[in-house]
Structures are given as C-alpha cells and as structure tokens.
Tab-separated table of C-alpha atoms and ligand atoms in Angstrom:
chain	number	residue	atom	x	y	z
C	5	UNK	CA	-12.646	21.359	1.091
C	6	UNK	CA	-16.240	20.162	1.380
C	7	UNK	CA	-19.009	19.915	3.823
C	8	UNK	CA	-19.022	16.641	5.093
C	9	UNK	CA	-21.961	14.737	7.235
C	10	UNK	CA	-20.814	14.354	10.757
C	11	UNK	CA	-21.018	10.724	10.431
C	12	UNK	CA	-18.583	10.945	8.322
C	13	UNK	CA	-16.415	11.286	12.243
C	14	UNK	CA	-15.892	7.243	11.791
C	15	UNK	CA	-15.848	5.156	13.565
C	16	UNK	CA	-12.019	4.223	13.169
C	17	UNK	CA	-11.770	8.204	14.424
C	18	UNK	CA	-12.320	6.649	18.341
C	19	UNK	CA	-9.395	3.797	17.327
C	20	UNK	CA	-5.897	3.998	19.448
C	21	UNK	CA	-3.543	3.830	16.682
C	22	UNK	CA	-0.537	4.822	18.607
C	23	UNK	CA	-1.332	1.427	20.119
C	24	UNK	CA	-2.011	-1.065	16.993
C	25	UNK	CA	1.554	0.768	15.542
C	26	UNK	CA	4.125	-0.268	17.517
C	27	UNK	CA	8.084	0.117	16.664
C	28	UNK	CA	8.100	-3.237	15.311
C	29	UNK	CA	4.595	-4.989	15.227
C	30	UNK	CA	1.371	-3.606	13.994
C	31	UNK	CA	-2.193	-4.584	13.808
C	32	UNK	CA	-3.960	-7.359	11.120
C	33	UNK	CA	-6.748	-5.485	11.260
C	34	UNK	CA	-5.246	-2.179	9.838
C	35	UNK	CA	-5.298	-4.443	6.541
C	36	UNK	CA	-8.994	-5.755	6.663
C	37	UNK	CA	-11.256	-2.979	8.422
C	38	UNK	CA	-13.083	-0.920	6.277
C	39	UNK	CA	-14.027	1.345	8.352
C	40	UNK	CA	-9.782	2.518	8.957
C	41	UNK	CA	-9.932	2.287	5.032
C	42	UNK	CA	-12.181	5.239	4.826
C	43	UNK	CA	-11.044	7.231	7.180
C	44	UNK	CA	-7.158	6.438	5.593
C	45	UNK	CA	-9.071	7.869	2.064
C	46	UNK	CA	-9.520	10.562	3.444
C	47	UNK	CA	-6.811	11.770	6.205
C	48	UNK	CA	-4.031	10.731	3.861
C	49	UNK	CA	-5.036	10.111	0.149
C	50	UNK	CA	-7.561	13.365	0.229
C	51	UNK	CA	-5.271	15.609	2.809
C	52	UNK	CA	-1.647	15.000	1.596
C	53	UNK	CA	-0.172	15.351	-2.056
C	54	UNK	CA	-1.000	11.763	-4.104
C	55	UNK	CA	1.109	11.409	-7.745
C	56	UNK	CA	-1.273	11.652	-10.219
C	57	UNK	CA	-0.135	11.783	-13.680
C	58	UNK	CA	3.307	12.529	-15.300
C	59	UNK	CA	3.351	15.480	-17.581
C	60	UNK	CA	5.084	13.172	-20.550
C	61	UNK	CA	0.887	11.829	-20.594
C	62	UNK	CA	-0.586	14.938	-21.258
C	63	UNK	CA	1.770	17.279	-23.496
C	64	UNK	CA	-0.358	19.008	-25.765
C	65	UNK	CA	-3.747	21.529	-24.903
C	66	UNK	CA	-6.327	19.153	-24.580
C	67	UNK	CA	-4.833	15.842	-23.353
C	68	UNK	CA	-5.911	13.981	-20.517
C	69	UNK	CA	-6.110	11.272	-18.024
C	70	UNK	CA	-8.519	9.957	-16.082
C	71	UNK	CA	-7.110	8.968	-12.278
C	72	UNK	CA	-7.994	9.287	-8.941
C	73	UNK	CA	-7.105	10.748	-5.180
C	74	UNK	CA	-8.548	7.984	-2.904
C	75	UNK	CA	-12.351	7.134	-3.420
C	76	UNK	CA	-12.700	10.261	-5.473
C	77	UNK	CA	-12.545	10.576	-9.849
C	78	UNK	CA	-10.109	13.013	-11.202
C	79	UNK	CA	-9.602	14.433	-15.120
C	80	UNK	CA	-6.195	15.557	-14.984
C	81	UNK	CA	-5.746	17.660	-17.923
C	82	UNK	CA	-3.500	20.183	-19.678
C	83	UNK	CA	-5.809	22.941	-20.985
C	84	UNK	CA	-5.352	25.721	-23.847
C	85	UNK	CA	-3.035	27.591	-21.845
C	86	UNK	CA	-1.032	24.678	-21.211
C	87	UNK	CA	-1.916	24.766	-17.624
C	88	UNK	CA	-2.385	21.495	-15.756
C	89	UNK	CA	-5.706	21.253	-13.900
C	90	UNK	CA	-6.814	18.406	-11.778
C	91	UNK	CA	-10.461	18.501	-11.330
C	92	UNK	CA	-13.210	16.306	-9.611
C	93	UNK	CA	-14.894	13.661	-12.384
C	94	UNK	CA	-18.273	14.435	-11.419
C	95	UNK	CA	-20.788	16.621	-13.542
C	96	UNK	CA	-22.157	19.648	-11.651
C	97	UNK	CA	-25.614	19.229	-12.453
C	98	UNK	CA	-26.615	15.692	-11.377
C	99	UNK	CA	-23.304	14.254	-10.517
C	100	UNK	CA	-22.826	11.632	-12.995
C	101	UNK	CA	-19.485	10.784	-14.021
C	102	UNK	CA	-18.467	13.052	-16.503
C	103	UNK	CA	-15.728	11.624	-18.591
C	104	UNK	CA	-15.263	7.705	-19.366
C	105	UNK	CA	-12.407	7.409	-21.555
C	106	UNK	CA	-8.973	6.786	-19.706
C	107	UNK	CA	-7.204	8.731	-21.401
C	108	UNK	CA	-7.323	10.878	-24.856
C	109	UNK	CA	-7.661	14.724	-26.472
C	110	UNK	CA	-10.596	16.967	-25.616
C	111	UNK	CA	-12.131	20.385	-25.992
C	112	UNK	CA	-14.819	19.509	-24.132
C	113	UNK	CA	-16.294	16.989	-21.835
C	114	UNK	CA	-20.164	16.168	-22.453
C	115	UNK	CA	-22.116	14.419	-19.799
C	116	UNK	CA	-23.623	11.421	-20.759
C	117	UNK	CA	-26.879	12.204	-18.712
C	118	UNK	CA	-28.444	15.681	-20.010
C	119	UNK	CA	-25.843	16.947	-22.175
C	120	UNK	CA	-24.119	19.418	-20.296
C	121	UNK	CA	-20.649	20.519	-21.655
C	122	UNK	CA	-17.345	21.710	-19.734
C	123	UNK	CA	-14.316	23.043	-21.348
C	124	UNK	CA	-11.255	21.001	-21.025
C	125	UNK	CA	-10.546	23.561	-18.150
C	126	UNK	CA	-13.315	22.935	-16.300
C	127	UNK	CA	-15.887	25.832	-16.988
C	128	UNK	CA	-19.411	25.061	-17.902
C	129	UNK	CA	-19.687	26.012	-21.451
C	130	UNK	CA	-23.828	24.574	-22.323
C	131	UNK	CA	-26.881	23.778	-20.643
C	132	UNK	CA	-29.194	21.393	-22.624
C	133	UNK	CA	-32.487	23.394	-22.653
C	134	UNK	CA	-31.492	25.818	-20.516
C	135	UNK	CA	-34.717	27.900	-20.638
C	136	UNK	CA	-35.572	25.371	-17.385
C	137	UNK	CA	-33.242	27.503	-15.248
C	138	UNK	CA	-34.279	31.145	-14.408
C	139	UNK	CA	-30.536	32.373	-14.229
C	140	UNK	CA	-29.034	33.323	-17.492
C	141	UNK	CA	-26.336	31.123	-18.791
C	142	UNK	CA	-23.808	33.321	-17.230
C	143	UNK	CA	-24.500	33.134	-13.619
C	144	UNK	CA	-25.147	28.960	-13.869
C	145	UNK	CA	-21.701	29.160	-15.159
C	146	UNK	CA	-20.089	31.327	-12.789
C	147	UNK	CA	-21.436	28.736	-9.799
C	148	UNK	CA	-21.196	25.487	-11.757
C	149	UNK	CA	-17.531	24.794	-13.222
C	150	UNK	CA	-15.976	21.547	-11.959
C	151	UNK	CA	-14.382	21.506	-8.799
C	152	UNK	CA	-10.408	21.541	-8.830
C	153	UNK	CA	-8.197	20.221	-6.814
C	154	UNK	CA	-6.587	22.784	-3.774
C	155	UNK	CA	-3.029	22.412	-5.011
C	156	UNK	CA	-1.171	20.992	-8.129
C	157	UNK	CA	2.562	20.917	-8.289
C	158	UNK	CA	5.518	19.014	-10.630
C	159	UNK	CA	8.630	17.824	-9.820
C	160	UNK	CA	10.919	16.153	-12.883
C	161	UNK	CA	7.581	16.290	-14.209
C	162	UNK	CA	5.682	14.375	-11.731
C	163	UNK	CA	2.441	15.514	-11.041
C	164	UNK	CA	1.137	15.698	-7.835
C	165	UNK	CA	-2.507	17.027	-6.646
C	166	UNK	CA	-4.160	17.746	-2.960
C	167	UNK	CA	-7.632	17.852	-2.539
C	168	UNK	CA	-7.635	19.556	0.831
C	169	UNK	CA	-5.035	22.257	0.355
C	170	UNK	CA	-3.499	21.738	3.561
C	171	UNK	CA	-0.202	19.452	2.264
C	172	UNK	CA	2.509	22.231	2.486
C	173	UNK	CA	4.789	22.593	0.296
C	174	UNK	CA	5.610	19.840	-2.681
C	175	UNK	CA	9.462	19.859	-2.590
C	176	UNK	CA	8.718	19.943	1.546
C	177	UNK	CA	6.690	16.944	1.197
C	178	UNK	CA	9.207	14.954	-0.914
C	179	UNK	CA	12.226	15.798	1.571
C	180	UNK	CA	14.848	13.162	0.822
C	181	UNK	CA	13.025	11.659	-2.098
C	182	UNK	CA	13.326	14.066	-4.184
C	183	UNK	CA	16.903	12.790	-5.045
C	184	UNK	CA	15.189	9.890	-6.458
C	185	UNK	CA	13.085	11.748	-9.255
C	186	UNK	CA	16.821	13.880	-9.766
C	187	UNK	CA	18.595	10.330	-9.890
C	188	UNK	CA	16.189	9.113	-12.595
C	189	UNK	CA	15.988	12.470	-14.667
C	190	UNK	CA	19.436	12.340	-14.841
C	191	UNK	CA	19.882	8.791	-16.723
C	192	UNK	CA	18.235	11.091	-19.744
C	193	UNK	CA	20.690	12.572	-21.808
C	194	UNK	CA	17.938	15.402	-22.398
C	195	UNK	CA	16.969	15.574	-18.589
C	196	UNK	CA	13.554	13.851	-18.657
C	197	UNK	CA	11.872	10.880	-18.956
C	198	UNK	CA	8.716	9.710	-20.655
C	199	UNK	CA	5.813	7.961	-19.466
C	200	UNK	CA	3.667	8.142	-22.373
C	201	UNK	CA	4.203	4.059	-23.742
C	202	UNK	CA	1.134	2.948	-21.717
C	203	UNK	CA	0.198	1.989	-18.281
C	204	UNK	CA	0.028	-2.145	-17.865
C	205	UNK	CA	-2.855	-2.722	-15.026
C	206	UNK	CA	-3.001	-5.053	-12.640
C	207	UNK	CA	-6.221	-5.715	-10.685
C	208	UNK	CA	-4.584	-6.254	-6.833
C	209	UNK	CA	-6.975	-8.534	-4.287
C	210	UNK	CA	-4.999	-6.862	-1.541
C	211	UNK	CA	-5.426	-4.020	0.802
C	212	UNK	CA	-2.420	-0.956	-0.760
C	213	UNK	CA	-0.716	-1.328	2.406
C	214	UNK	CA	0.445	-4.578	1.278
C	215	UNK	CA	1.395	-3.448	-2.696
C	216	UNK	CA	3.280	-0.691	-1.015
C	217	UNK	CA	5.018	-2.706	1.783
C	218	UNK	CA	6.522	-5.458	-0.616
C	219	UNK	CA	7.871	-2.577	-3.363
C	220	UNK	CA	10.942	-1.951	-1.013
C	221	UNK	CA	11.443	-5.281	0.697
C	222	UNK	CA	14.644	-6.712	0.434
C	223	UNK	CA	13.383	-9.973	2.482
C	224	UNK	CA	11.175	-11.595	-0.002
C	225	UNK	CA	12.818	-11.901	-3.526
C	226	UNK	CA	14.615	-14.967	-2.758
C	227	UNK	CA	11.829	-17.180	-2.644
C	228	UNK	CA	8.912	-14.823	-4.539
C	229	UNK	CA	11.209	-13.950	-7.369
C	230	UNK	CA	13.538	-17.414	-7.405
C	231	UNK	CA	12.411	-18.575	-11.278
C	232	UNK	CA	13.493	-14.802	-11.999
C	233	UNK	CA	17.095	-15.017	-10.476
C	234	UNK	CA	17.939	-18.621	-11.948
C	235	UNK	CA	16.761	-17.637	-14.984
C	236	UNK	CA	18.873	-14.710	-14.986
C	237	UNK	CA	21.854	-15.330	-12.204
C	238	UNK	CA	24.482	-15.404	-14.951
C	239	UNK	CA	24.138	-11.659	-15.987
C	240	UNK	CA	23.757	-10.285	-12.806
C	241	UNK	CA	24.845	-9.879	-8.788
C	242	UNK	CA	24.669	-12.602	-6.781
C	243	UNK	CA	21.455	-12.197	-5.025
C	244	UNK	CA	22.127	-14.921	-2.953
C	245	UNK	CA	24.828	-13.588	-0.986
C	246	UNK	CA	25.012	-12.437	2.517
C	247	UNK	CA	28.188	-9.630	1.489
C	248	UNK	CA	26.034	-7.420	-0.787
C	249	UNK	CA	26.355	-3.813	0.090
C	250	UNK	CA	22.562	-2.811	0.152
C	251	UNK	CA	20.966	-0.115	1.855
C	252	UNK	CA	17.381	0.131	3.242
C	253	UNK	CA	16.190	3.149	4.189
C	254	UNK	CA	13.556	4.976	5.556
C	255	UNK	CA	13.767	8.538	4.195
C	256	UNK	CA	11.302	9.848	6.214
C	257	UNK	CA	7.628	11.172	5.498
C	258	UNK	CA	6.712	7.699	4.115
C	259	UNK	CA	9.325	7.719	1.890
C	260	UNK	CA	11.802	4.871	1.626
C	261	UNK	CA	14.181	2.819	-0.780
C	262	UNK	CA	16.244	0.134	-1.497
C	263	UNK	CA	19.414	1.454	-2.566
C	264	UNK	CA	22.455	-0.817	-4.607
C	265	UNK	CA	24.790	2.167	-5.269
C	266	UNK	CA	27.282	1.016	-2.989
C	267	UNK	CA	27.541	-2.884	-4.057
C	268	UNK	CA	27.451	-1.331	-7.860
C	269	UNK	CA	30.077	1.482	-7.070
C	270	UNK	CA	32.145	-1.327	-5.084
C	271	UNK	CA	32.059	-3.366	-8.316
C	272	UNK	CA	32.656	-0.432	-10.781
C	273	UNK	CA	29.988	-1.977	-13.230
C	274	UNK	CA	28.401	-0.433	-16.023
C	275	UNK	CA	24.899	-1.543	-16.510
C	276	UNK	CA	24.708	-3.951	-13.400
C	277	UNK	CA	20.929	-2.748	-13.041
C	278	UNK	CA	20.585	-3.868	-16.984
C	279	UNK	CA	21.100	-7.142	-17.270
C	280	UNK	CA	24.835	-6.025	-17.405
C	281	UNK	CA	24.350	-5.488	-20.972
C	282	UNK	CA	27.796	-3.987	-23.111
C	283	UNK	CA	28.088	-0.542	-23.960
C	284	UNK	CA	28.410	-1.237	-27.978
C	285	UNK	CA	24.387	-2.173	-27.374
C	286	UNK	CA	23.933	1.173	-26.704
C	287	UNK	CA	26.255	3.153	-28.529
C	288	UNK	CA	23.779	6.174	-29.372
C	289	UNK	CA	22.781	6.404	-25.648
C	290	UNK	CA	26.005	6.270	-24.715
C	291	UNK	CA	27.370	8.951	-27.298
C	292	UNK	CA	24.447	11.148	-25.718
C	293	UNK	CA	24.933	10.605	-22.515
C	294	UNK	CA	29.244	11.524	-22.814
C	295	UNK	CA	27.877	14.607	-24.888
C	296	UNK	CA	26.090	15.970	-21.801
C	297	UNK	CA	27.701	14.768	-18.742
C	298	UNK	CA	31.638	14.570	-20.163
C	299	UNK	CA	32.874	10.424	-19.714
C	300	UNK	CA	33.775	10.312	-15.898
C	301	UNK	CA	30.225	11.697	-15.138
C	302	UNK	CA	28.469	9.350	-17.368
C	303	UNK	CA	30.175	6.319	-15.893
C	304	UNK	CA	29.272	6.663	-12.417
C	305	UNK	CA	25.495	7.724	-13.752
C	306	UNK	CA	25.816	4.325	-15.440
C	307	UNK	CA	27.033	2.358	-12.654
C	308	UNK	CA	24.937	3.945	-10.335
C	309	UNK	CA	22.205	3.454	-12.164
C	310	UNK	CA	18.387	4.584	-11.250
C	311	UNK	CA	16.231	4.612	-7.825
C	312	UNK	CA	14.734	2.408	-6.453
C	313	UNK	CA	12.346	3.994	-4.137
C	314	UNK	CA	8.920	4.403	-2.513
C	315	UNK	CA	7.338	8.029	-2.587
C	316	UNK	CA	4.228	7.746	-0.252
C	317	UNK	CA	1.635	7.298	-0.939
C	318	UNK	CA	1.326	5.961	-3.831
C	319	UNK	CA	4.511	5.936	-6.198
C	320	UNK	CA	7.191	3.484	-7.033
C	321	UNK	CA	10.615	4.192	-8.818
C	322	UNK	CA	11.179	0.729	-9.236
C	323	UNK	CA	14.631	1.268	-11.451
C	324	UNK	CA	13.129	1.424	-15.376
C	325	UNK	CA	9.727	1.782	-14.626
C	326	UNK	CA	7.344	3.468	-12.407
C	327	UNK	CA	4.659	2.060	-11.255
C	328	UNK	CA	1.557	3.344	-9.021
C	329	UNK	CA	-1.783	2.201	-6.691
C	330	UNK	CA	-4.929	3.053	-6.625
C	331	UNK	CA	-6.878	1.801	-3.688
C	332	UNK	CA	-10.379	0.812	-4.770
C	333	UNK	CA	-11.029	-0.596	-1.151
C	334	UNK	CA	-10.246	-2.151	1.685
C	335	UNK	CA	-8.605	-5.452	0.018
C	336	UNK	CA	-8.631	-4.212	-3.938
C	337	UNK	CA	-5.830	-2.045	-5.388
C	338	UNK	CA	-5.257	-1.236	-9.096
C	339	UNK	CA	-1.199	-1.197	-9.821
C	340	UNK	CA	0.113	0.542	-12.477
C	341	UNK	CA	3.014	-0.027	-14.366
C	342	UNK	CA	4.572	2.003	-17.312
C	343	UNK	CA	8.530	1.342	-18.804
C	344	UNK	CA	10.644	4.644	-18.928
C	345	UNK	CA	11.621	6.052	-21.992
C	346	UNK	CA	14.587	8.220	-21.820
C	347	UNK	CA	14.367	11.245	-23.588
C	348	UNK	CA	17.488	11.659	-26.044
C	349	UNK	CA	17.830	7.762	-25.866
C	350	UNK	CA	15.676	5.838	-28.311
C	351	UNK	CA	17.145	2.666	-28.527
C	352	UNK	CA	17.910	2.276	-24.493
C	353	UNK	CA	14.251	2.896	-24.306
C	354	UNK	CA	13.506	0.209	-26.742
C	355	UNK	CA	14.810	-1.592	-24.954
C	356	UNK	CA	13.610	-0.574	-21.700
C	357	UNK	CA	9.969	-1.609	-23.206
C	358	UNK	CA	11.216	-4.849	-24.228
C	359	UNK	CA	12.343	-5.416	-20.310
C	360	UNK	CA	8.838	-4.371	-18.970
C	361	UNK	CA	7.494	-6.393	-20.969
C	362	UNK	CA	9.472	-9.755	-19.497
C	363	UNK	CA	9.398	-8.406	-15.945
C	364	UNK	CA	6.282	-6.856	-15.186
C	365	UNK	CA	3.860	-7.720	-18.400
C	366	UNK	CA	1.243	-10.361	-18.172
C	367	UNK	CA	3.410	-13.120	-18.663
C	368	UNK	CA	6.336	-11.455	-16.937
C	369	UNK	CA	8.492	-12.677	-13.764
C	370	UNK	CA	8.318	-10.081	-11.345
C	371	UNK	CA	4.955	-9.135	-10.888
C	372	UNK	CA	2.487	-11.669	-11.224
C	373	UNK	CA	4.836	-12.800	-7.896
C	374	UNK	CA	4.206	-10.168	-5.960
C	375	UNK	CA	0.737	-9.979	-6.988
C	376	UNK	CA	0.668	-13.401	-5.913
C	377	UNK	CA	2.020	-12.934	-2.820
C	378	UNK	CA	0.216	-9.595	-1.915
C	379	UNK	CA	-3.029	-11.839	-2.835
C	380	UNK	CA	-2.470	-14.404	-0.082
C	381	UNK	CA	-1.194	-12.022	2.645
C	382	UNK	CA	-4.720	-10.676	2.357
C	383	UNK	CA	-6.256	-14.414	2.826
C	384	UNK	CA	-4.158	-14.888	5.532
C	385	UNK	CA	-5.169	-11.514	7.357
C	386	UNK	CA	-8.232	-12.636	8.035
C	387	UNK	CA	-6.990	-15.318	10.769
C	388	UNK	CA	-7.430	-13.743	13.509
C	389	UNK	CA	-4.981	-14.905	15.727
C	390	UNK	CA	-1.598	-14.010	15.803
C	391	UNK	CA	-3.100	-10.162	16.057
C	392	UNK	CA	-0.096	-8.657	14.687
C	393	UNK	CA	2.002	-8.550	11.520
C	394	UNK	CA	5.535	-8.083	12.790
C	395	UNK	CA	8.317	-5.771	11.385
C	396	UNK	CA	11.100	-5.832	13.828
C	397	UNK	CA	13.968	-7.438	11.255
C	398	UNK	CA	16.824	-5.015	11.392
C	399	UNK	CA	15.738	-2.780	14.052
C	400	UNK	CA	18.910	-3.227	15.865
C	401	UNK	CA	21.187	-3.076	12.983
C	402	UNK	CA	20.198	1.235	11.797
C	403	UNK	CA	22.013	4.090	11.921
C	404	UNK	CA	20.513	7.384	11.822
C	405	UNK	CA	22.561	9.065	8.713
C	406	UNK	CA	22.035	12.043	6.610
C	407	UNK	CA	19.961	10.615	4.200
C	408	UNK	CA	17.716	8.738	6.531
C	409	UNK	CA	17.591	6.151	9.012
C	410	UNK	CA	19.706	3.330	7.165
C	411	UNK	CA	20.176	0.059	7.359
C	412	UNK	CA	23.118	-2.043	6.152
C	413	UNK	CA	20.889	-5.514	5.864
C	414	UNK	CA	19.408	-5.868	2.830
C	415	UNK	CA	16.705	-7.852	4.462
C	416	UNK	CA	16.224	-5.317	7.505
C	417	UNK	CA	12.002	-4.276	7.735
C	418	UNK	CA	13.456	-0.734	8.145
C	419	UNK	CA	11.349	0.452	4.850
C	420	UNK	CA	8.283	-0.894	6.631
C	421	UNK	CA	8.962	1.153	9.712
C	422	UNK	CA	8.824	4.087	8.130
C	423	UNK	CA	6.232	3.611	6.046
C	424	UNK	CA	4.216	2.700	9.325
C	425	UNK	CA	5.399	5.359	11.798
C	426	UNK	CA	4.644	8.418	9.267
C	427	UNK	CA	1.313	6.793	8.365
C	428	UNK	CA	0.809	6.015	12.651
C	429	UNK	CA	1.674	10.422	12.525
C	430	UNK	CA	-1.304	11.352	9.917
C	431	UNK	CA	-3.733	8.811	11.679
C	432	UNK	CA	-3.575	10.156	14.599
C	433	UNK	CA	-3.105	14.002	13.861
C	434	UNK	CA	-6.156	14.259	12.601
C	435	UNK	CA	-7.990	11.991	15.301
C	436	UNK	CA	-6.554	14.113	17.692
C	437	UNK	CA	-7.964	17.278	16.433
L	526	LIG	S1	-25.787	14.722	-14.522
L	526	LIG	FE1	-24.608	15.654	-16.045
L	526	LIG	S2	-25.980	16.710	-17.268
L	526	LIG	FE2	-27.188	15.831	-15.715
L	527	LIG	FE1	8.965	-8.611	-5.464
C-alpha cells in the first residue's frame, strides 16, 4: 500500500523459518527478537484481515474508536452515511496524531498541531491559513484526505480491516471459524450481541505470541487457574478429571478452539458454561430465547453454550466475553476484554457484566493468572539454552475431521500447532517472494 525504504527488507527477511518451526518445537527467539517482530507487523498484522472494532461500538454517524493494525493508528468510524471507514491516525499535513480520545462522537477531527480539520469520513475539510499553499482549497483536498484502509468487512458484526488489500476474501479468511461468531450470535434471542459496556485493559509484559498461545490451552488451568476452580468446583464440571470429553482443535488458518460441546451435550446441562445457574434466574431470557428458537432448539443452544475460540490474529471468543491484543512490541501487548451483552436479554447480560467483572476485572481470577503467567514465560525466554519451546503434547493422539484437525485430549498442544504452522506459511510466503 505504501512505498517503503528498502531497508525496510529486514533483517529477519534472510531468517529460515521453516527451520525454527518445526511440527512440534519452535524457536525462543521467535518470542524475543525484534527484528522478527517487525517484519511479523507487517507480513501478518498489515497484510492479512486484523478484528478491529465491533459494530455494537460505533452505531450511530459519528462514533468512533481509536485501535490499531500492528505498529500503525487507526480511527475506525461510522460516518454520515453510516458507512464504516477505517482510516490511518495520522494527519496529512505534518503527520501528527490526529485524534486522542479512545473512543467518542465526532464531526470532525482537528489536529492538535496547525489546526487542520477532517470530516469524520476522512476528507480534509480546513486548512489553517491556507493562503500559505498556492493550490486552492479544492485540489489540497482532493490529494490530502486520510488514508483508508484497502478492505473493511463484518461478520455477526465483527469488524475486520486490511491495510494491504491483498487478504482475500473475509468469510474465506475465517473458514471454520466462522461457526464460532454464528455459535455466539445465536445465544441472542435478537441475533446479535453487544460490545458497547467497555473494554477492561490489561498492559501485557509479554510478546502476543504468548497472550494468544495460552487463550486455547487446555494444559495450564489446573495449576494457573487452581484458586478459581476450588473456589468454584461445586457449581461446575470436574476440571480435574481425566474422562472429560474436550476437543482441541486447530481449525486451520490460525484459527483454533477449545470446544466442551460434547462433555456438555453428554451431560444434557443447561447452563454448565454459567456457573450452572437455574433457569427461573433467567426467566425473561429464557421466555425470549423459546419465542425465537421453539423449546428443543433453545435447550441444546443452552447446553451447548458459546465458543470458545481463537480467530488469528488477534481475537478471542472466550465464552461471555471477547477479548483482543494489540502488540505494542516485541515483549508488550495490550489485552482487551469486554463482557457480552445479549441483545433481547437484559438481565442474562447483567449478569454477564457481573461475571466479567469476577473473572477477568482487576481483582478477578482468571486473568491476572494468565497475565501472570504470560509475564514470566517472557523472563524465562531470555535463557538461552534450551533453544526451543516445545509443543509436541498430543501430536499422536489427532484426527483429521471435518471441522479441523482434532484432538480428543484436552491437554493436547494441537491449538499451538496450528497457530504456529499457518503463522510458519505467512513468514515465509512473503520471504520467499
Ligand atoms: S500536523 Fe496536523 S495540522 Fe500540522
Ligand atoms: Fe488461563
């Protein structure tokens, strides 16, 4: 999309990858080298399609986020003609960052630095003192808008940008994890979700590889998350136990999941995924929910319950919320965290808030651990000796099915794999070229 300096050819352009990714080992230094951190920003986070917003954040003409697509500031907005654009955070005249606020309602952005002022869709609209410039006010404009990204495209209302235009098709991209987004949509009696309560933030010391990698690991929670399941072992599965009918799998492209259905649907379990909480807790949702879907349908949606899945690079369907990165650099990464609300189902979503709040707030159970965790595994990177980070659990244990390559141990690496072989594909694609 731009001109780049030829230096920009890194240095991490010359590295073998096909040899520091192996089937079931790969490199430390993938996690530490900031040189392979560039050159990741920009042959996947500014080449392939990155979540950037959801539309439940910007409704009305006007709204806005501020986010970004690797090293580079976005303003994802939704204009006057209700038209999502995702454009580059830079002013055109000097480059200074043009809007500060994280979020909120604008006609117009005005850049701190001389004044200039763009339209919420991107056009230049004034030039302080313009008389400096011999073109008329037209022609600056007709050069000087913000730059967009290539390609912007929704699914459930997920919004996903690419900078370079050359990701394909979105529903292409998603493959297999699109069910995901369908399997959440559909635990709305009004067939959509919102993600307007607020984003928690947590500030990462850990390369994203490493948030990512521990999202869909079914290894870990014993001892990470062990205060969480003694606190809460009397409402829910037995986490413990070797019989539980879990699947991990690698869903190609990046994507992966942990997936419960089978140990819920084996149990026939309302709620198992909420604390196992009663139906008369809900009765409104529940009323809603039989409305749409008829009683048969909306207890298997219930037992089922939501995803819990990986969409690379950067989003998480971790059950009731969703969470997302933001890699700052090599070994920071901002995680976000918002609680679904269910459209149609005001006091589930009450109470979905109230959940956030105990698992993933600041004082919450689940992830301050895995922040924790992610934290250290960063520290201990830097030993350079044993070279690689091994990923092997499971290997022998998948099947190739139609959903992806599965397998039946909850604690099998096989999310790992894939997130490692698809990333080992765009490394090397574009070294190749
Ligand atoms: S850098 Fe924005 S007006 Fe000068
Ligand atoms: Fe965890």
């Amino acid at each position: 999309m731009t001109m780049r300096l030829e230096q920009d050819r890194l240095a991490a352009d010359a590295i073998d990858y096909e040899k520091l990714i192996q089937r079931d080992r790969v490199h430390g230094s993938l996690y530490t080298d900031a040189d392979i951190f560039q050159k990741e920003m920009r042959d996947i986070y500014e080449s392939q399609w990155v979540f950037v917003a959801h539309e439940s954040e910007i409704p009305e003409p006007g709204d806005y986020v501020r986010r970004r697509i690797g090293e580079q500031p976005l303003i994802v907005a939704c204009g006057k003609d209700l038209k999502v654009r995702v454009m580059l955070n830079r002013c055109t005249h000097r480059g200074n960052m043009l809007c500060q606020s994280d979020a909120g309602n604008a006609t117009l952005f005005r850049c701190s630095f001389h004044g200039w002022t763009f339209s919420n869709d991107g056009r230049l609209q004034g030039v302080s003192f313009r008389g400096g410039y011999e073109q008329s006010l037209g022609e600056l404009r007709s050069e000087l808008g913000l730059a967009e990204a290539a390609q912007v495209g929704t699914y459930g209302g997920f919004i996903f940008a690419n900078l370079s235009g050359d990701a394909g098709d979105l529903e292409h991209y998603l493959g297999n994890a699109k069910d995901a987004i369908d399997r959440l949509v559909r635990m709305s009696p009004a067939g959509g979700i919102d993600l307007s309560a607020g984003w928690m933030k947590h500030d990462n010391n850990a390369n994203w590889k490493v948030v990512n990698e521990v999202q869909v690991d079914g290894y870990h929670p014993l001892f990470v998350h062990e205060s969480l399941y003694k606190a809460i072992k009397p409402a829910k599965v037995d986490y413990s136990s070797d019989e539980l009918r879990v699947a991990v799998r690698d869903l190609g492209g990046g994507h992966s999941e942990v997936d419960y259905t089978a140990e819920y649907q084996a149990q026939d379990r309302e709620f198992i995924w909420f604390s196992s909480i009663p139906r008369s807790r809900v009765p409104d949702y529940i009323e809603a929910m039989e409305a749409l879907h008829g009683p048969e349908r909306t207890h298997d949606i219930l037992v089922d319950g939501p995803p819990h899945t990986f969409i690379w690079p950067n989003l998480f369907l971790a059950e009731m919320q969703v969470m997302f990165i933001e890699p700052l650099s090599v070994e920071q990464t901002i995680q976000y965290t918002a609680p679904i609300k269910l459209l149609g189902a005001e006091e589930m979503s009450a109470r979905i808030i109230r959940q956030t709040e105990g698992a993933m707030g600041p004082a919450g159970f689940l992830i301050a651990d895995d922040a924790e965790m992610g934290e250290r595994n960063q520290v201990g990177l830097h030993a350079q000796e044993p070279e690689w980070v091994l990923f092997g659990r499971g290997f022998e244990s998948e099947k190739v099915e139609p959903r992806g390559i599965t397998s039946y141990d909850r604690t099998s690496e096989t999310s790992q794999r894939g997130m490692w072989q698809h990333y080992r594909t765009l490394m090397t694609e574009t070294t190749n070229d």
